[in-house]
mmCIF file of C-alpha atoms in Angstrom:
data_model
loop_
_atom_site.group_PDB
_atom_site.id
_atom_site.type_symbol
_atom_site.label_atom_id
_atom_site.label_comp_id
_atom_site.label_asym_id
_atom_site.label_seq_id
_atom_site.Cartn_x
_atom_site.Cartn_y
_atom_site.Cartn_z
ATOM 1 C CA MET N 45 -24.023 -44.171 -9.336
ATOM 2 C CA ASN N 46 -25.559 -41.133 -7.719
ATOM 3 C CA PHE N 47 -24.064 -38.535 -5.483
ATOM 4 C CA ASP N 48 -26.566 -38.846 -2.671
ATOM 5 C CA GLU N 49 -27.333 -36.689 0.347
ATOM 6 C CA LEU N 50 -24.914 -38.635 2.585
ATOM 7 C CA HIS N 51 -22.048 -37.988 0.145
ATOM 8 C CA ARG N 52 -23.024 -34.329 -0.060
ATOM 9 C CA GLN N 53 -23.071 -34.056 3.760
ATOM 10 C CA ASN N 54 -19.678 -35.788 4.062
ATOM 11 C CA LEU N 55 -18.218 -33.485 1.430
ATOM 12 C CA LYS N 56 -19.538 -30.406 3.199
ATOM 13 C CA GLU N 57 -18.435 -31.480 6.691
ATOM 14 C CA ASP N 58 -15.158 -33.261 5.939
ATOM 15 C CA GLY N 59 -14.074 -31.784 2.615
ATOM 16 C CA TYR N 60 -14.158 -35.215 0.965
ATOM 17 C CA THR N 61 -16.364 -38.215 0.515
ATOM 18 C CA ILE N 62 -15.639 -41.826 -0.352
ATOM 19 C CA ILE N 63 -17.566 -43.464 -3.151
ATOM 20 C CA PRO N 64 -16.485 -47.103 -3.517
ATOM 21 C CA LYS N 65 -16.274 -48.726 -6.938
ATOM 22 C CA VAL N 66 -16.825 -45.555 -8.937
ATOM 23 C CA VAL N 67 -14.588 -46.915 -11.687
ATOM 24 C CA SER N 68 -15.428 -50.285 -13.247
ATOM 25 C CA GLN N 69 -12.901 -53.111 -13.175
ATOM 26 C CA ASN N 70 -12.838 -53.131 -16.992
ATOM 27 C CA LEU N 71 -11.853 -49.470 -17.068
ATOM 28 C CA LEU N 72 -9.234 -50.029 -14.363
ATOM 29 C CA ASP N 73 -7.778 -52.903 -16.426
ATOM 30 C CA GLU N 74 -7.707 -50.668 -19.496
ATOM 31 C CA PHE N 75 -6.063 -47.950 -17.393
ATOM 32 C CA GLU N 76 -3.318 -50.362 -16.350
ATOM 33 C CA ARG N 77 -2.706 -51.541 -19.942
ATOM 34 C CA SER N 78 -2.441 -47.966 -21.181
ATOM 35 C CA ALA N 79 -0.232 -46.814 -18.287
ATOM 36 C CA ARG N 80 1.953 -49.911 -18.739
ATOM 37 C CA GLY N 81 2.491 -48.969 -22.390
ATOM 38 C CA ILE N 82 3.545 -45.418 -21.487
ATOM 39 C CA ILE N 83 5.896 -46.622 -18.749
ATOM 40 C CA LEU N 84 7.473 -49.256 -21.026
ATOM 41 C CA MET N 85 7.939 -46.610 -23.731
ATOM 42 C CA GLN N 86 9.589 -44.298 -21.201
ATOM 43 C CA ALA N 87 11.771 -47.152 -19.904
ATOM 44 C CA LYS N 88 13.016 -47.778 -23.439
ATOM 45 C CA LYS N 89 13.833 -44.076 -23.853
ATOM 46 C CA ILE N 90 16.064 -44.072 -20.760
ATOM 47 C CA GLY N 91 17.637 -47.456 -21.535
ATOM 48 C CA LEU N 92 16.006 -49.250 -18.605
ATOM 49 C CA GLN N 93 16.011 -52.994 -19.201
ATOM 50 C CA ILE N 94 12.837 -54.503 -17.807
ATOM 51 C CA SER N 95 10.686 -57.370 -18.945
ATOM 52 C CA GLU N 96 7.428 -56.403 -20.629
ATOM 53 C CA SER N 97 5.803 -59.166 -18.588
ATOM 54 C CA ALA N 98 6.881 -57.595 -15.271
ATOM 55 C CA SER N 99 4.040 -56.728 -12.932
ATOM 56 C CA PHE N 100 2.732 -53.178 -13.045
ATOM 57 C CA ASP N 101 4.085 -52.548 -9.541
ATOM 58 C CA ASP N 102 7.522 -53.838 -10.569
ATOM 59 C CA LEU N 103 7.528 -51.529 -13.614
ATOM 60 C CA ILE N 104 6.722 -48.540 -11.417
ATOM 61 C CA LEU N 105 9.364 -49.450 -8.826
ATOM 62 C CA ALA N 106 12.046 -50.107 -11.459
ATOM 63 C CA MET N 107 11.340 -46.785 -13.168
ATOM 64 C CA SER N 108 11.332 -44.964 -9.834
ATOM 65 C CA LYS N 109 14.681 -46.469 -8.804
ATOM 66 C CA SER N 110 16.257 -45.852 -12.197
ATOM 67 C CA ASP N 111 15.027 -42.342 -12.956
ATOM 68 C CA GLN N 112 12.310 -40.690 -10.879
ATOM 69 C CA LYS N 113 12.023 -37.769 -13.290
ATOM 70 C CA ALA N 114 11.293 -40.236 -16.096
ATOM 71 C CA LEU N 115 8.439 -41.667 -14.023
ATOM 72 C CA VAL N 116 7.019 -38.192 -13.446
ATOM 73 C CA GLU N 117 7.306 -37.518 -17.181
ATOM 74 C CA ALA N 118 5.473 -40.781 -17.922
ATOM 75 C CA CYS N 119 2.612 -39.558 -15.727
ATOM 76 C CA LEU N 120 2.562 -36.266 -17.610
ATOM 77 C CA LEU N 121 2.521 -38.086 -20.948
ATOM 78 C CA PHE N 122 -0.310 -40.319 -19.796
ATOM 79 C CA GLN N 123 -2.638 -37.400 -19.120
ATOM 80 C CA SER N 124 -2.387 -36.416 -22.778
ATOM 81 C CA THR N 125 -3.189 -39.846 -24.172
ATOM 82 C CA ASN N 126 -6.518 -40.797 -25.657
ATOM 83 C CA PHE N 127 -7.110 -43.101 -22.714
ATOM 84 C CA GLY N 128 -6.267 -40.374 -20.203
ATOM 85 C CA ARG N 129 -9.167 -38.340 -21.549
ATOM 86 C CA LYS N 130 -11.414 -41.376 -21.942
ATOM 87 C CA PHE N 131 -10.850 -42.312 -18.318
ATOM 88 C CA LEU N 132 -12.528 -39.144 -17.059
ATOM 89 C CA LEU N 133 -15.382 -39.246 -19.515
ATOM 90 C CA ASP N 134 -16.189 -42.981 -19.467
ATOM 91 C CA SER N 135 -15.753 -43.591 -15.746
ATOM 92 C CA GLY N 136 -18.779 -41.606 -14.666
ATOM 93 C CA VAL N 137 -16.564 -39.233 -12.695
ATOM 94 C CA ALA N 138 -17.765 -36.245 -14.728
ATOM 95 C CA GLU N 139 -21.400 -37.048 -13.938
ATOM 96 C CA LEU N 140 -20.663 -37.487 -10.227
ATOM 97 C CA THR N 141 -18.705 -34.253 -10.190
ATOM 98 C CA ALA N 142 -21.594 -32.431 -11.863
ATOM 99 C CA GLN N 143 -23.986 -33.816 -9.250
ATOM 100 C CA ALA N 144 -21.671 -32.910 -6.368
ATOM 101 C CA LEU N 145 -21.079 -29.379 -7.618
ATOM 102 C CA ASN N 146 -24.663 -28.914 -8.800
ATOM 103 C CA CYS N 147 -23.325 -27.969 -12.211
ATOM 104 C CA PRO N 148 -24.303 -29.221 -15.671
ATOM 105 C CA VAL N 149 -21.760 -31.666 -17.099
ATOM 106 C CA ASP N 150 -21.334 -29.433 -20.138
ATOM 107 C CA LEU N 151 -20.094 -26.567 -17.944
ATOM 108 C CA LEU N 152 -17.446 -28.584 -16.084
ATOM 109 C CA VAL N 153 -13.918 -27.427 -16.763
ATOM 110 C CA ILE N 154 -11.825 -30.576 -16.871
ATOM 111 C CA THR N 155 -8.068 -30.514 -16.544
ATOM 112 C CA GLY N 156 -5.929 -33.569 -16.536
ATOM 113 C CA PRO N 157 -6.231 -36.243 -15.555
ATOM 114 C CA HIS N 158 -3.109 -35.649 -13.494
ATOM 115 C CA PHE N 159 -1.642 -38.862 -12.197
ATOM 116 C CA ARG N 160 0.665 -39.012 -9.239
ATOM 117 C CA ILE N 161 2.328 -42.187 -8.089
ATOM 118 C CA ASN N 162 3.168 -42.416 -4.419
ATOM 119 C CA ILE N 163 5.527 -45.152 -3.326
ATOM 120 C CA PRO N 164 5.414 -45.679 0.445
ATOM 121 C CA GLU N 165 9.203 -45.754 0.881
ATOM 122 C CA ALA N 166 9.800 -42.687 -1.322
ATOM 123 C CA LYS N 167 9.980 -39.477 0.663
ATOM 124 C CA ASP N 168 10.570 -37.111 -2.251
ATOM 125 C CA ARG N 169 7.146 -37.439 -3.882
ATOM 126 C CA LEU N 170 5.110 -37.599 -0.717
ATOM 127 C CA TYR N 171 1.722 -35.976 -1.193
ATOM 128 C CA LEU N 172 -0.015 -35.173 2.032
ATOM 129 C CA TRP N 173 -3.646 -34.227 2.516
ATOM 130 C CA HIS N 174 -4.283 -30.548 2.019
ATOM 131 C CA SER N 175 -6.993 -28.318 0.698
ATOM 132 C CA GLU N 176 -6.469 -26.995 -2.804
ATOM 133 C CA SER N 177 -8.725 -24.076 -1.918
ATOM 134 C CA HIS N 178 -5.579 -22.482 -0.497
ATOM 135 C CA TRP N 179 -3.832 -22.979 -3.829
ATOM 136 C CA TYR N 180 -6.773 -21.931 -5.991
ATOM 137 C CA PRO N 181 -8.658 -19.374 -3.888
ATOM 138 C CA LYS N 182 -10.729 -18.101 -6.815
ATOM 139 C CA ARG N 183 -11.717 -21.590 -7.999
ATOM 140 C CA ARG N 184 -13.031 -23.377 -4.951
ATOM 141 C CA HIS N 185 -15.567 -25.579 -6.690
ATOM 142 C CA PHE N 186 -13.612 -28.554 -7.930
ATOM 143 C CA MET N 187 -13.196 -32.258 -7.371
ATOM 144 C CA ASN N 188 -10.186 -34.527 -7.075
ATOM 145 C CA LEU N 189 -10.355 -38.252 -7.629
ATOM 146 C CA TRP N 190 -8.017 -40.405 -5.558
ATOM 147 C CA LEU N 191 -7.458 -44.027 -6.523
ATOM 148 C CA PRO N 192 -5.479 -46.222 -4.141
#
């Protein structure tokens, strides 16, 4: 996948661009298996009884209802897993970011991945659109990846 002139124009004008199907279904499936393992491990730590065969959405909702801080901690743990790192490198996101920022891949500074789970009914973890350039005024060349 290439970051073409239309994406570059959208990014410049709107501050974001949408690139469908950046991440392969196989990698998304692997993501879910890895995240499921972290969430089940965290559930065991807090004594949450939930079936290992529960859907991914049900795991997330059960963890959120039982202990929201444990869910946040699971997200933090996930970014430090082997798969968390693999996700950024194997998905092609680094290459797209390099193209978008006109920067060699080897010079990209990669933090994270930082995962945030938004649940529509939850008001305490609501993440609204904003520009990180206000938060990081000296580091304005960066990319965020949002997966619905």
